[in-house]
Amino acid sequence: MQKKEIFLSLDILAKLGASEELLEFFKESYPNDSASISKVLSDLQELANTSTEYVDSATLSEVVKKLQELANTDTEYVDYAFWLIRHFPPTQEPLVLNELNRKVIICNGDLTIKTDFDGEKVIIVNGKLNIEGNANLKGNSVIWAEKTIDAINIAADGYAVIGAEKTNVQKITPDDWLGLHGDINIIQPSSNQQNTNTAS
């Protein structure tokens, strides 16, 4: 069944309490004051993935200044997307990725990742997240699902954050700085025994 698309406007976003920065982004990006949530999230994902590209033919001070600006900008795009996902229902059909070749993935529905991945990743899902490979998180990685995360093995090195109503995982190897949010359900692969803990 096709999910119904939601169209956003400045008025709708303002009534829901969007930040001034998000309202300004929307106003500049969609001058007709109308865009589907799928389009906005797709654009934010693209901007978050491309905002840290190398700056050619610039002085060192210009590069440093640009990188400082971009370091804040790509985070803002992710923050905008996260806010939208927290305030609107999913509209995207389930998505399956056989490879993960982007740093930022924003999915407005259920997502299945069928491969191992390694590095600093930001994965925000407005639904269920199923990770069929091993997830080796580095740096400031964020994995967030509005419903559940199902995974085999998650390892974290750095300041990673994992959040969902419930995370079902066979093995989780946390760093001291790993932030776990929601119920964590450790599933024993050789039996049906389960151990449920609640993280904050």
Short mmCIF file of C-alpha atoms in Angstrom, two decimals:
data_model
loop_
_atom_site.label_atom_id
_atom_site.label_comp_id
_atom_site.label_asym_id
_atom_site.label_seq_id
_atom_site.Cartn_x
_atom_site.Cartn_y
_atom_site.Cartn_z
CA MET A 1 0.00 0.00 0.00
CA GLN A 2 1.35 3.41 -1.01
CA LYS A 3 1.83 5.73 1.96
CA LYS A 4 0.29 9.18 1.75
CA GLU A 5 2.78 11.97 1.10
CA ILE A 6 2.87 14.93 3.47
CA PHE A 7 3.44 18.43 2.14
CA LEU A 8 5.17 20.98 4.34
CA SER A 9 4.85 24.76 4.45
CA LEU A 10 6.32 27.49 6.66
CA ASP A 11 2.99 27.78 8.44
CA ILE A 12 2.85 24.05 9.29
CA LEU A 13 6.47 24.01 10.47
CA ALA A 14 6.00 27.15 12.58
CA LYS A 15 2.85 25.78 14.23
CA LEU A 16 4.80 22.66 15.25
CA GLY A 17 7.59 24.75 16.78
CA ALA A 18 10.36 24.43 14.17
CA SER A 19 13.52 26.38 14.93
CA GLU A 20 14.17 29.72 13.25
CA GLU A 21 17.09 28.08 11.42
CA LEU A 22 14.88 25.32 9.99
CA LEU A 23 12.25 27.87 8.95
CA GLU A 24 14.92 29.97 7.22
CA PHE A 25 16.34 26.89 5.47
CA PHE A 26 12.85 25.95 4.25
CA LYS A 27 12.09 29.48 3.08
CA GLU A 28 15.36 29.71 1.11
CA SER A 29 15.19 26.19 -0.31
CA TYR A 30 11.49 26.09 -1.26
CA PRO A 31 10.46 29.61 -2.34
CA ASN A 32 6.99 28.37 -3.38
CA ASP A 33 6.35 27.54 0.33
CA SER A 34 5.50 23.92 -0.43
CA ALA A 35 7.55 20.74 -0.54
CA SER A 36 6.88 17.10 0.27
CA ILE A 37 8.53 15.75 3.39
CA SER A 38 10.24 13.13 1.19
CA LYS A 39 11.79 15.87 -0.96
CA VAL A 40 12.95 17.87 2.07
CA LEU A 41 14.51 14.83 3.77
CA SER A 42 16.19 13.77 0.51
CA ASP A 43 17.63 17.27 0.08
CA LEU A 44 18.84 17.36 3.69
CA GLN A 45 20.53 13.97 3.27
CA GLU A 46 22.26 15.20 0.11
CA LEU A 47 23.39 18.43 1.77
CA ALA A 48 24.66 16.59 4.85
CA ASN A 49 26.67 14.21 2.65
CA THR A 50 28.16 16.90 0.39
CA SER A 51 28.70 19.80 2.77
CA THR A 52 32.19 18.63 3.77
CA GLU A 53 33.68 18.29 0.29
CA TYR A 54 37.21 19.64 -0.14
CA VAL A 55 37.51 23.28 -1.16
CA ASP A 56 39.78 23.69 -4.22
CA SER A 57 42.20 26.57 -4.87
CA ALA A 58 41.82 28.37 -1.57
CA THR A 59 44.29 29.68 0.97
CA LEU A 60 44.81 27.71 4.17
CA SER A 61 42.90 30.30 6.24
CA GLU A 62 39.98 30.17 3.75
CA VAL A 63 39.94 26.37 3.94
CA VAL A 64 39.99 26.41 7.75
CA LYS A 65 37.18 29.00 7.84
CA LYS A 66 35.11 27.00 5.33
CA LEU A 67 35.65 23.73 7.22
CA GLN A 68 34.52 25.38 10.46
CA GLU A 69 31.36 26.61 8.74
CA LEU A 70 30.72 23.22 7.16
CA ALA A 71 31.34 21.32 10.38
CA ASN A 72 28.37 23.17 11.84
CA THR A 73 26.29 23.08 8.65
CA ASP A 74 26.18 19.32 8.07
CA THR A 75 25.15 18.86 11.71
CA GLU A 76 22.36 21.39 11.20
CA TYR A 77 21.03 19.46 8.19
CA VAL A 78 20.94 16.27 10.25
CA ASP A 79 19.25 18.14 13.12
CA TYR A 80 16.58 19.47 10.72
CA ALA A 81 15.92 15.97 9.37
CA PHE A 82 15.78 14.51 12.86
CA TRP A 83 13.24 17.15 13.92
CA LEU A 84 11.05 16.41 10.87
CA ILE A 85 11.13 12.66 11.51
CA ARG A 86 10.17 13.18 15.16
CA HIS A 87 7.16 15.35 14.16
CA PHE A 88 5.70 13.55 11.13
CA PRO A 89 4.67 9.95 10.35
CA PRO A 90 6.64 7.84 7.86
CA THR A 91 5.74 8.29 4.19
CA GLN A 92 8.43 6.22 2.44
CA GLU A 93 8.02 2.58 1.40
CA PRO A 94 10.53 0.17 3.02
CA LEU A 95 14.05 0.68 1.67
CA VAL A 96 16.74 -2.00 1.28
CA LEU A 97 20.41 -1.00 0.91
CA ASN A 98 22.90 -3.62 -0.31
CA GLU A 99 25.80 -1.25 0.34
CA LEU A 100 26.31 1.79 2.51
CA ASN A 101 28.36 4.31 0.56
CA ARG A 102 27.24 7.52 2.25
CA LYS A 103 28.03 8.94 5.65
CA VAL A 104 24.45 10.13 6.25
CA ILE A 105 21.33 8.06 5.56
CA ILE A 106 17.90 9.52 6.29
CA CYS A 107 14.95 7.21 5.68
CA ASN A 108 11.35 8.26 6.26
CA GLY A 109 10.17 4.66 6.70
CA ASP A 110 11.63 1.22 7.44
CA LEU A 111 15.24 0.51 6.38
CA THR A 112 17.18 -2.74 5.93
CA ILE A 113 20.98 -2.62 5.54
CA LYS A 114 22.24 -5.91 4.09
CA THR A 115 25.98 -5.31 4.49
CA ASP A 116 28.68 -4.74 7.07
CA PHE A 117 29.65 -1.13 7.58
CA ASP A 118 32.50 0.62 9.31
CA GLY A 119 33.25 4.24 10.16
CA GLU A 120 31.45 7.36 11.24
CA LYS A 121 27.82 7.05 10.10
CA VAL A 122 24.59 8.90 10.77
CA ILE A 123 21.52 6.75 10.16
CA ILE A 124 18.12 8.20 11.03
CA VAL A 125 15.05 6.06 10.36
CA ASN A 126 11.38 6.92 10.83
CA GLY A 127 10.40 3.30 11.45
CA LYS A 128 12.25 0.01 11.93
CA LEU A 129 15.96 -0.47 11.20
CA ASN A 130 17.26 -3.94 10.36
CA ILE A 131 21.07 -4.31 10.15
CA GLU A 132 21.92 -7.71 8.65
CA GLY A 133 25.71 -7.15 8.69
CA ASN A 134 28.10 -6.02 11.41
CA ALA A 135 28.05 -2.36 12.41
CA ASN A 136 31.45 -1.01 13.50
CA LEU A 137 30.77 2.58 14.56
CA LYS A 138 33.53 5.17 14.84
CA GLY A 139 33.69 8.78 15.98
CA ASN A 140 30.42 10.63 16.45
CA SER A 141 28.17 8.04 14.83
CA VAL A 142 24.42 8.15 15.39
CA ILE A 143 21.96 5.35 14.72
CA TRP A 144 18.39 6.31 15.53
CA ALA A 145 15.14 4.51 14.71
CA GLU A 146 11.73 5.71 15.80
CA LYS A 147 10.62 2.09 16.37
CA THR A 148 13.11 -0.78 16.69
CA ILE A 149 16.66 -1.66 15.70
CA ASP A 150 17.39 -5.32 14.91
CA ALA A 151 21.09 -6.14 14.53
CA ILE A 152 23.55 -8.98 14.85
CA ASN A 153 26.66 -7.18 16.08
CA ILE A 154 27.24 -3.54 16.96
CA ALA A 155 30.67 -2.30 18.05
CA ALA A 156 31.32 1.32 18.98
CA ASP A 157 34.56 3.26 19.23
CA GLY A 158 34.10 6.93 20.02
CA TYR A 159 31.10 9.00 20.99
CA ALA A 160 28.42 6.94 19.24
CA VAL A 161 24.73 7.18 20.07
CA ILE A 162 22.22 4.38 19.44
CA GLY A 163 18.56 5.02 20.09
CA ALA A 164 15.22 3.32 19.49
CA GLU A 165 12.19 2.23 21.46
CA LYS A 166 13.88 -1.19 21.52
CA THR A 167 17.19 -2.49 20.18
CA ASN A 168 17.40 -6.26 19.62
CA VAL A 169 21.04 -7.31 19.16
CA GLN A 170 23.04 -10.52 19.55
CA LYS A 171 26.23 -8.72 20.56
CA ILE A 172 26.98 -5.12 21.46
CA THR A 173 30.51 -3.96 22.25
CA PRO A 174 30.24 -0.48 23.69
CA ASP A 175 32.96 2.09 24.17
CA ASP A 176 32.89 3.98 27.47
CA TRP A 177 31.26 6.90 25.67
CA LEU A 178 28.50 4.97 23.89
CA GLY A 179 25.09 6.51 24.50
CA LEU A 180 22.31 3.91 24.51
CA HIS A 181 18.70 5.09 24.54
CA GLY A 182 15.66 2.82 24.90
CA ASP A 183 15.36 -0.85 25.79
CA ILE A 184 18.33 -3.06 24.87
CA ASN A 185 17.42 -6.70 24.28
CA ILE A 186 20.45 -9.03 24.06
CA ILE A 187 19.42 -12.09 22.04
CA GLN A 188 21.38 -15.28 22.56
CA PRO A 189 22.06 -16.76 19.08
CA SER A 190 22.06 -20.38 20.27
CA SER A 191 18.90 -20.25 22.38
CA ASN A 192 15.65 -18.39 22.83
CA GLN A 193 16.75 -16.75 26.08
CA GLN A 194 16.64 -13.00 26.08
CA ASN A 195 18.06 -10.42 28.45
CA THR A 196 16.32 -7.05 28.43
CA ASN A 197 17.90 -3.94 29.91
CA THR A 198 16.71 -0.36 29.81
CA ALA A 199 19.16 2.42 28.97
CA SER A 200 18.58 6.12 29.34
#
